[in-house]
PDB file of C-alpha atoms in Angstrom:
ATOM      1  CA  GLU A 517       0.000   0.000   0.000  1.00  0.00           C
ATOM      2  CA  VAL A 518       1.334   3.406  -0.962  1.00  0.00           C
ATOM      3  CA  GLN A 519       1.880   5.609   2.064  1.00  0.00           C
ATOM      4  CA  LEU A 520       3.125   9.165   2.276  1.00  0.00           C
ATOM      5  CA  VAL A 521       3.565  10.602   5.747  1.00  0.00           C
ATOM      6  CA  GLU A 522       4.443  14.249   6.168  1.00  0.00           C
ATOM      7  CA  SER A 523       6.019  15.739   9.272  1.00  0.00           C
ATOM      8  CA  GLY A 524       7.755  18.891  10.407  1.00  0.00           C
ATOM      9  CA  GLY A 525       4.899  21.349  10.406  1.00  0.00           C
ATOM     10  CA  GLY A 526       4.197  23.688  13.283  1.00  0.00           C
ATOM     11  CA  LEU A 527       3.970  27.263  14.428  1.00  0.00           C
ATOM     12  CA  VAL A 528       6.762  29.569  13.295  1.00  0.00           C
ATOM     13  CA  GLN A 529       7.246  33.313  13.432  1.00  0.00           C
ATOM     14  CA  PRO A 530       7.364  35.396  10.264  1.00  0.00           C
ATOM     15  CA  GLY A 531      10.845  35.265   8.818  1.00  0.00           C
ATOM     16  CA  GLY A 532      11.497  31.871  10.357  1.00  0.00           C
ATOM     17  CA  SER A 533      12.339  28.528   8.812  1.00  0.00           C
ATOM     18  CA  LEU A 534      10.960  25.003   8.816  1.00  0.00           C
ATOM     19  CA  ILE A 535      11.882  21.748   7.147  1.00  0.00           C
ATOM     20  CA  LEU A 536       9.053  19.479   6.069  1.00  0.00           C
ATOM     21  CA  SER A 537       9.695  15.792   5.519  1.00  0.00           C
ATOM     22  CA  CYS A 538       7.702  13.138   3.715  1.00  0.00           C
ATOM     23  CA  ALA A 539       8.378   9.468   4.377  1.00  0.00           C
ATOM     24  CA  ALA A 540       7.336   7.240   1.493  1.00  0.00           C
ATOM     25  CA  SER A 541       6.597   3.539   1.617  1.00  0.00           C
ATOM     26  CA  GLY A 542       4.794   0.860  -0.346  1.00  0.00           C
ATOM     27  CA  PHE A 543       6.376   1.696  -3.699  1.00  0.00           C
ATOM     28  CA  THR A 544       9.745   2.160  -5.352  1.00  0.00           C
ATOM     29  CA  PHE A 545      10.363   5.754  -4.371  1.00  0.00           C
ATOM     30  CA  ASP A 546      13.038   6.517  -6.925  1.00  0.00           C
ATOM     31  CA  ASP A 547      10.732   5.552  -9.787  1.00  0.00           C
ATOM     32  CA  TYR A 548       8.584   8.633  -9.253  1.00  0.00           C
ATOM     33  CA  ALA A 549       8.602  12.397  -9.398  1.00  0.00           C
ATOM     34  CA  MET A 550       7.302  13.978  -6.228  1.00  0.00           C
ATOM     35  CA  HIS A 551       5.474  17.228  -5.557  1.00  0.00           C
ATOM     36  CA  TRP A 552       4.459  19.486  -2.695  1.00  0.00           C
ATOM     37  CA  VAL A 553       0.992  21.018  -2.839  1.00  0.00           C
ATOM     38  CA  ARG A 554      -0.510  23.297  -0.196  1.00  0.00           C
ATOM     39  CA  GLN A 555      -3.988  24.250   0.836  1.00  0.00           C
ATOM     40  CA  LEU A 556      -4.691  27.496   2.611  1.00  0.00           C
ATOM     41  CA  PRO A 557      -7.208  27.167   5.433  1.00  0.00           C
ATOM     42  CA  GLY A 558     -10.682  26.809   3.974  1.00  0.00           C
ATOM     43  CA  LYS A 559      -9.360  27.673   0.533  1.00  0.00           C
ATOM     44  CA  GLY A 560      -8.244  26.092  -2.675  1.00  0.00           C
ATOM     45  CA  LEU A 561      -5.172  24.150  -3.660  1.00  0.00           C
ATOM     46  CA  GLU A 562      -1.845  25.667  -4.685  1.00  0.00           C
ATOM     47  CA  TRP A 563       0.984  23.737  -6.296  1.00  0.00           C
ATOM     48  CA  VAL A 564       4.308  24.497  -4.594  1.00  0.00           C
ATOM     49  CA  SER A 565       7.187  22.503  -6.032  1.00  0.00           C
ATOM     50  CA  ALA A 566       8.220  19.386  -7.931  1.00  0.00           C
ATOM     51  CA  ILE A 567      11.325  17.228  -8.228  1.00  0.00           C
ATOM     52  CA  THR A 568      12.084  14.463 -10.704  1.00  0.00           C
ATOM     53  CA  TRP A 569      13.088  10.983  -9.601  1.00  0.00           C
ATOM     54  CA  ASN A 570      16.807  11.744  -9.838  1.00  0.00           C
ATOM     55  CA  SER A 571      16.582  15.405  -8.726  1.00  0.00           C
ATOM     56  CA  ASP A 572      17.821  16.669 -12.067  1.00  0.00           C
ATOM     57  CA  THR A 573      14.785  18.864 -12.707  1.00  0.00           C
ATOM     58  CA  ILE A 574      13.160  21.014 -10.041  1.00  0.00           C
ATOM     59  CA  ASN A 575      10.348  23.518 -10.367  1.00  0.00           C
ATOM     60  CA  TYR A 576       8.802  26.038  -7.978  1.00  0.00           C
ATOM     61  CA  ALA A 577       5.772  28.254  -7.810  1.00  0.00           C
ATOM     62  CA  ALA A 578       6.680  31.913  -8.172  1.00  0.00           C
ATOM     63  CA  SER A 579       5.311  32.579  -4.686  1.00  0.00           C
ATOM     64  CA  VAL A 580       7.981  30.371  -3.058  1.00  0.00           C
ATOM     65  CA  LYS A 581      10.899  30.545  -5.489  1.00  0.00           C
ATOM     66  CA  GLY A 582      14.049  31.702  -3.762  1.00  0.00           C
ATOM     67  CA  ARG A 583      12.648  30.896  -0.310  1.00  0.00           C
ATOM     68  CA  PHE A 584      11.776  27.191  -0.513  1.00  0.00           C
ATOM     69  CA  THR A 585      14.034  24.311  -1.551  1.00  0.00           C
ATOM     70  CA  ILE A 586      12.773  20.874  -2.491  1.00  0.00           C
ATOM     71  CA  SER A 587      15.046  17.850  -2.208  1.00  0.00           C
ATOM     72  CA  ARG A 588      14.897  14.103  -1.879  1.00  0.00           C
ATOM     73  CA  ASP A 589      16.971  11.252  -0.511  1.00  0.00           C
ATOM     74  CA  ASN A 590      16.136   8.124  -2.461  1.00  0.00           C
ATOM     75  CA  ALA A 591      18.202   5.962  -0.114  1.00  0.00           C
ATOM     76  CA  LYS A 592      15.907   7.057   2.715  1.00  0.00           C
ATOM     77  CA  ASN A 593      12.699   7.101   0.646  1.00  0.00           C
ATOM     78  CA  SER A 594      12.183  10.668   1.736  1.00  0.00           C
ATOM     79  CA  LEU A 595      11.146  14.004   0.276  1.00  0.00           C
ATOM     80  CA  TYR A 596      11.900  17.338   1.896  1.00  0.00           C
ATOM     81  CA  LEU A 597      10.872  20.970   1.696  1.00  0.00           C
ATOM     82  CA  GLN A 598      13.175  23.522   3.275  1.00  0.00           C
ATOM     83  CA  MET A 599      11.148  26.666   3.885  1.00  0.00           C
ATOM     84  CA  ASN A 600      12.938  29.933   4.698  1.00  0.00           C
ATOM     85  CA  SER A 601      11.772  33.516   5.128  1.00  0.00           C
ATOM     86  CA  LEU A 602       8.309  32.291   5.969  1.00  0.00           C
ATOM     87  CA  ARG A 603       5.406  34.706   5.643  1.00  0.00           C
ATOM     88  CA  PRO A 604       1.880  34.632   7.086  1.00  0.00           C
ATOM     89  CA  ASP A 605       0.530  33.790   3.637  1.00  0.00           C
ATOM     90  CA  ASP A 606       2.558  30.564   3.698  1.00  0.00           C
ATOM     91  CA  THR A 607       0.168  29.315   6.385  1.00  0.00           C
ATOM     92  CA  ALA A 608      -1.341  26.169   4.920  1.00  0.00           C
ATOM     93  CA  LEU A 609      -1.660  22.422   5.039  1.00  0.00           C
ATOM     94  CA  TYR A 610       1.256  21.035   3.047  1.00  0.00           C
ATOM     95  CA  TYR A 611       0.766  17.792   1.141  1.00  0.00           C
ATOM     96  CA  CYS A 612       3.396  15.457  -0.254  1.00  0.00           C
ATOM     97  CA  VAL A 613       2.090  13.951  -3.498  1.00  0.00           C
ATOM     98  CA  ARG A 614       3.305  11.299  -5.909  1.00  0.00           C
ATOM     99  CA  TYR A 615       3.128  12.284  -9.572  1.00  0.00           C
ATOM    100  CA  VAL A 616       2.926  10.331 -12.789  1.00  0.00           C
ATOM    101  CA  ALA A 617       2.894  11.956 -16.210  1.00  0.00           C
ATOM    102  CA  VAL A 618      -0.498  11.760 -17.965  1.00  0.00           C
ATOM    103  CA  VAL A 619      -2.366  10.732 -14.812  1.00  0.00           C
ATOM    104  CA  SER A 620      -1.032  13.674 -12.756  1.00  0.00           C
ATOM    105  CA  LEU A 621      -1.093  13.754  -8.935  1.00  0.00           C
ATOM    106  CA  GLU A 622      -1.787  10.260  -7.690  1.00  0.00           C
ATOM    107  CA  TYR A 623      -1.273   9.560  -4.029  1.00  0.00           C
ATOM    108  CA  TRP A 624      -1.501  12.263  -1.363  1.00  0.00           C
ATOM    109  CA  GLY A 625      -0.244  12.244   2.187  1.00  0.00           C
ATOM    110  CA  GLN A 626      -2.490  13.481   4.981  1.00  0.00           C
ATOM    111  CA  GLY A 627      -0.629  16.776   5.136  1.00  0.00           C
ATOM    112  CA  THR A 628       1.287  18.713   7.759  1.00  0.00           C
ATOM    113  CA  LEU A 629       0.073  22.092   8.978  1.00  0.00           C
ATOM    114  CA  VAL A 630       2.353  25.089   8.843  1.00  0.00           C
ATOM    115  CA  THR A 631       1.238  28.210  10.700  1.00  0.00           C
ATOM    116  CA  VAL A 632       3.228  31.410  10.299  1.00  0.00           C
ATOM    117  CA  SER A 633       2.242  33.893  12.946  1.00  0.00           C
ATOM    118  CA  SER A 634       3.763  36.122  15.602  1.00  0.00           C
TER     119      SER A 634
ATOM    120  CA  ASP B1383       1.625  30.749 -16.355  1.00  0.00           C
ATOM    121  CA  ILE B1384      -1.541  28.951 -17.387  1.00  0.00           C
ATOM    122  CA  GLN B1385      -4.625  30.219 -15.592  1.00  0.00           C
ATOM    123  CA  MET B1386      -7.449  27.777 -14.897  1.00  0.00           C
ATOM    124  CA  THR B1387     -10.854  29.419 -14.644  1.00  0.00           C
ATOM    125  CA  GLN B1388     -13.353  27.114 -13.004  1.00  0.00           C
ATOM    126  CA  SER B1389     -17.098  27.727 -12.946  1.00  0.00           C
ATOM    127  CA  PRO B1390     -19.321  27.929 -11.123  1.00  0.00           C
ATOM    128  CA  SER B1391     -17.547  28.579  -7.817  1.00  0.00           C
ATOM    129  CA  ALA B1392     -20.521  27.154  -5.942  1.00  0.00           C
ATOM    130  CA  MET B1393     -23.823  25.574  -6.762  1.00  0.00           C
ATOM    131  CA  SER B1394     -26.841  24.087  -5.077  1.00  0.00           C
ATOM    132  CA  ALA B1395     -28.262  20.898  -6.494  1.00  0.00           C
ATOM    133  CA  SER B1396     -30.616  18.106  -5.553  1.00  0.00           C
ATOM    134  CA  VAL B1397     -30.052  14.371  -5.452  1.00  0.00           C
ATOM    135  CA  GLY B1398     -30.604  13.048  -8.960  1.00  0.00           C
ATOM    136  CA  ASP B1399     -29.639  16.285 -10.701  1.00  0.00           C
ATOM    137  CA  ARG B1400     -27.199  16.385 -13.579  1.00  0.00           C
ATOM    138  CA  VAL B1401     -24.262  18.597 -12.632  1.00  0.00           C
ATOM    139  CA  THR B1402     -21.748  20.173 -14.981  1.00  0.00           C
ATOM    140  CA  ILE B1403     -18.564  21.953 -13.906  1.00  0.00           C
ATOM    141  CA  THR B1404     -16.274  23.692 -16.373  1.00  0.00           C
ATOM    142  CA  CYS B1405     -12.595  24.582 -16.407  1.00  0.00           C
ATOM    143  CA  ARG B1406     -11.130  26.887 -19.020  1.00  0.00           C
ATOM    144  CA  ALA B1407      -7.391  27.116 -19.548  1.00  0.00           C
ATOM    145  CA  SER B1408      -5.776  30.366 -20.624  1.00  0.00           C
ATOM    146  CA  GLN B1409      -3.870  28.420 -23.271  1.00  0.00           C
ATOM    147  CA  GLY B1410      -3.980  24.956 -24.715  1.00  0.00           C
ATOM    148  CA  ILE B1411      -3.068  22.132 -22.364  1.00  0.00           C
ATOM    149  CA  ASN B1412      -3.736  19.179 -24.664  1.00  0.00           C
ATOM    150  CA  TYR B1413      -5.386  16.601 -22.420  1.00  0.00           C
ATOM    151  CA  PHE B1414      -3.266  17.179 -19.324  1.00  0.00           C
ATOM    152  CA  LEU B1415      -6.236  17.891 -17.126  1.00  0.00           C
ATOM    153  CA  ALA B1416      -7.391  16.076 -14.012  1.00  0.00           C
ATOM    154  CA  TRP B1417     -10.416  16.454 -11.767  1.00  0.00           C
ATOM    155  CA  PHE B1418     -10.359  16.003  -7.989  1.00  0.00           C
ATOM    156  CA  GLN B1419     -13.039  15.723  -5.339  1.00  0.00           C
ATOM    157  CA  GLN B1420     -12.425  16.902  -1.799  1.00  0.00           C
ATOM    158  CA  LYS B1421     -14.709  16.485   1.185  1.00  0.00           C
ATOM    159  CA  PRO B1422     -14.198  18.471   4.409  1.00  0.00           C
ATOM    160  CA  GLY B1423     -11.273  17.156   6.422  1.00  0.00           C
ATOM    161  CA  GLU B1424     -10.233  14.772   3.685  1.00  0.00           C
ATOM    162  CA  VAL B1425      -7.423  14.579   1.159  1.00  0.00           C
ATOM    163  CA  PRO B1426      -8.242  15.383  -2.489  1.00  0.00           C
ATOM    164  CA  LYS B1427      -9.252  12.325  -4.441  1.00  0.00           C
ATOM    165  CA  ARG B1428      -8.632  12.092  -8.164  1.00  0.00           C
ATOM    166  CA  LEU B1429     -11.728  11.286 -10.212  1.00  0.00           C
ATOM    167  CA  ILE B1430     -10.620  11.852 -13.791  1.00  0.00           C
ATOM    168  CA  TYR B1431      -7.208  11.964 -15.466  1.00  0.00           C
ATOM    169  CA  ALA B1432      -6.128  12.852 -18.994  1.00  0.00           C
ATOM    170  CA  ALA B1433      -9.353  14.857 -19.335  1.00  0.00           C
ATOM    171  CA  SER B1434     -11.707  11.927 -19.801  1.00  0.00           C
ATOM    172  CA  ASN B1435     -10.299   8.815 -18.123  1.00  0.00           C
ATOM    173  CA  LEU B1436     -12.178   7.583 -15.076  1.00  0.00           C
ATOM    174  CA  GLU B1437     -10.020   6.650 -12.125  1.00  0.00           C
ATOM    175  CA  SER B1438     -10.394   3.040 -11.030  1.00  0.00           C
ATOM    176  CA  GLY B1439     -13.147   2.660  -8.447  1.00  0.00           C
ATOM    177  CA  VAL B1440     -14.839   5.953  -9.260  1.00  0.00           C
ATOM    178  CA  PRO B1441     -18.552   5.574 -10.052  1.00  0.00           C
ATOM    179  CA  SER B1442     -19.488   5.772 -13.717  1.00  0.00           C
ATOM    180  CA  ARG B1443     -21.853   8.679 -13.054  1.00  0.00           C
ATOM    181  CA  PHE B1444     -18.709  10.830 -13.169  1.00  0.00           C
ATOM    182  CA  SER B1445     -17.333  11.696 -16.590  1.00  0.00           C
ATOM    183  CA  GLY B1446     -14.890  14.156 -18.060  1.00  0.00           C
ATOM    184  CA  SER B1447     -14.605  15.658 -21.504  1.00  0.00           C
ATOM    185  CA  GLY B1448     -12.757  18.303 -23.441  1.00  0.00           C
ATOM    186  CA  SER B1449      -9.334  19.063 -24.808  1.00  0.00           C
ATOM    187  CA  GLY B1450      -7.245  22.095 -25.567  1.00  0.00           C
ATOM    188  CA  THR B1451      -8.681  24.870 -23.427  1.00  0.00           C
ATOM    189  CA  GLU B1452     -12.157  23.816 -22.319  1.00  0.00           C
ATOM    190  CA  PHE B1453     -12.954  20.906 -20.067  1.00  0.00           C
ATOM    191  CA  THR B1454     -16.040  19.616 -18.315  1.00  0.00           C
ATOM    192  CA  LEU B1455     -16.752  17.367 -15.371  1.00  0.00           C
ATOM    193  CA  THR B1456     -20.240  15.909 -15.405  1.00  0.00           C
ATOM    194  CA  ILE B1457     -22.061  14.045 -12.668  1.00  0.00           C
ATOM    195  CA  SER B1458     -24.979  12.395 -14.414  1.00  0.00           C
ATOM    196  CA  SER B1459     -27.143  11.822 -11.349  1.00  0.00           C
ATOM    197  CA  LEU B1460     -25.957  13.504  -8.159  1.00  0.00           C
ATOM    198  CA  GLN B1461     -25.809  11.237  -5.119  1.00  0.00           C
ATOM    199  CA  PRO B1462     -25.701  12.256  -1.428  1.00  0.00           C
ATOM    200  CA  GLU B1463     -22.029  11.314  -1.171  1.00  0.00           C
ATOM    201  CA  ASP B1464     -21.158  13.638  -4.077  1.00  0.00           C
ATOM    202  CA  PHE B1465     -21.696  16.832  -2.104  1.00  0.00           C
ATOM    203  CA  ALA B1466     -18.131  18.109  -1.974  1.00  0.00           C
ATOM    204  CA  THR B1467     -15.719  20.552  -3.574  1.00  0.00           C
ATOM    205  CA  TYR B1468     -14.314  19.776  -7.006  1.00  0.00           C
ATOM    206  CA  PHE B1469     -11.025  21.066  -8.450  1.00  0.00           C
ATOM    207  CA  CYS B1470      -9.433  20.842 -11.861  1.00  0.00           C
ATOM    208  CA  LEU B1471      -5.673  20.699 -12.338  1.00  0.00           C
ATOM    209  CA  GLN B1472      -3.597  21.384 -15.425  1.00  0.00           C
ATOM    210  CA  HIS B1473      -0.249  19.614 -15.592  1.00  0.00           C
ATOM    211  CA  ASP B1474       0.718  20.435 -19.144  1.00  0.00           C
ATOM    212  CA  SER B1475       3.394  22.869 -18.011  1.00  0.00           C
ATOM    213  CA  TYR B1476       4.946  24.331 -14.893  1.00  0.00           C
ATOM    214  CA  PRO B1477       3.798  25.864 -12.701  1.00  0.00           C
ATOM    215  CA  LEU B1478       0.972  23.388 -12.323  1.00  0.00           C
ATOM    216  CA  THR B1479      -2.245  25.268 -11.654  1.00  0.00           C
ATOM    217  CA  PHE B1480      -5.539  24.372 -10.055  1.00  0.00           C
ATOM    218  CA  GLY B1481      -8.950  25.805 -10.738  1.00  0.00           C
ATOM    219  CA  GLY B1482     -10.499  27.787  -7.908  1.00  0.00           C
ATOM    220  CA  GLY B1483     -12.867  24.978  -6.974  1.00  0.00           C
ATOM    221  CA  THR B1484     -16.600  24.345  -7.179  1.00  0.00           C
ATOM    222  CA  ARG B1485     -18.506  23.685  -3.981  1.00  0.00           C
ATOM    223  CA  VAL B1486     -21.544  21.502  -4.652  1.00  0.00           C
ATOM    224  CA  GLU B1487     -24.105  21.958  -1.902  1.00  0.00           C
ATOM    225  CA  ILE B1488     -27.436  20.373  -1.156  1.00  0.00           C
ATOM    226  CA  LYS B1489     -30.417  22.355  -2.375  1.00  0.00           C
TER     227      LYS B1489
END
């Protein structure tokens, strides 16, 4: 069974940093591109970042480019999101999602909540 | 960036109604369009991929159509468990973009 378990969320002050992690199991992690998607409280979905299976191609939303860094460790079956210079509008539930071309976003974790507030 | 304009943003419907939700892309996205359903407190669930392909296990009352810039999700006969929010997603090019969502409420 495919499982994606996010961790690392919490309350952080504006300007602070957090590292989100996503532990993957139930599939061959390094066969898949992985994405981060966030959902603002009571709002819609926003794509954040993507990384290919071998990390050679990375993409970011304009709203996070230069502040967030996506990475992965295939030996540890893990995906990461380093978030710096956090702003109140980064407050959201962050999902780790497996991606397959053509079928798009497949499996979603349960999400980890990031709250940026003083 | 490709903008996805989803309509309506909310609607009220009755059990048994035919429901149609539309997403328009600001430029052509071929068939790289997926539809998701999300219920409160739950993770988004993919219903349709590649514009018109039904995800395994999804009831056949759901269908998707379209290509290029205009896409439609249709629920042929709305059931009580279908009251939820629906999102489209384009993944033709980065940044991936979602529609604003359609909340389907009970009339």
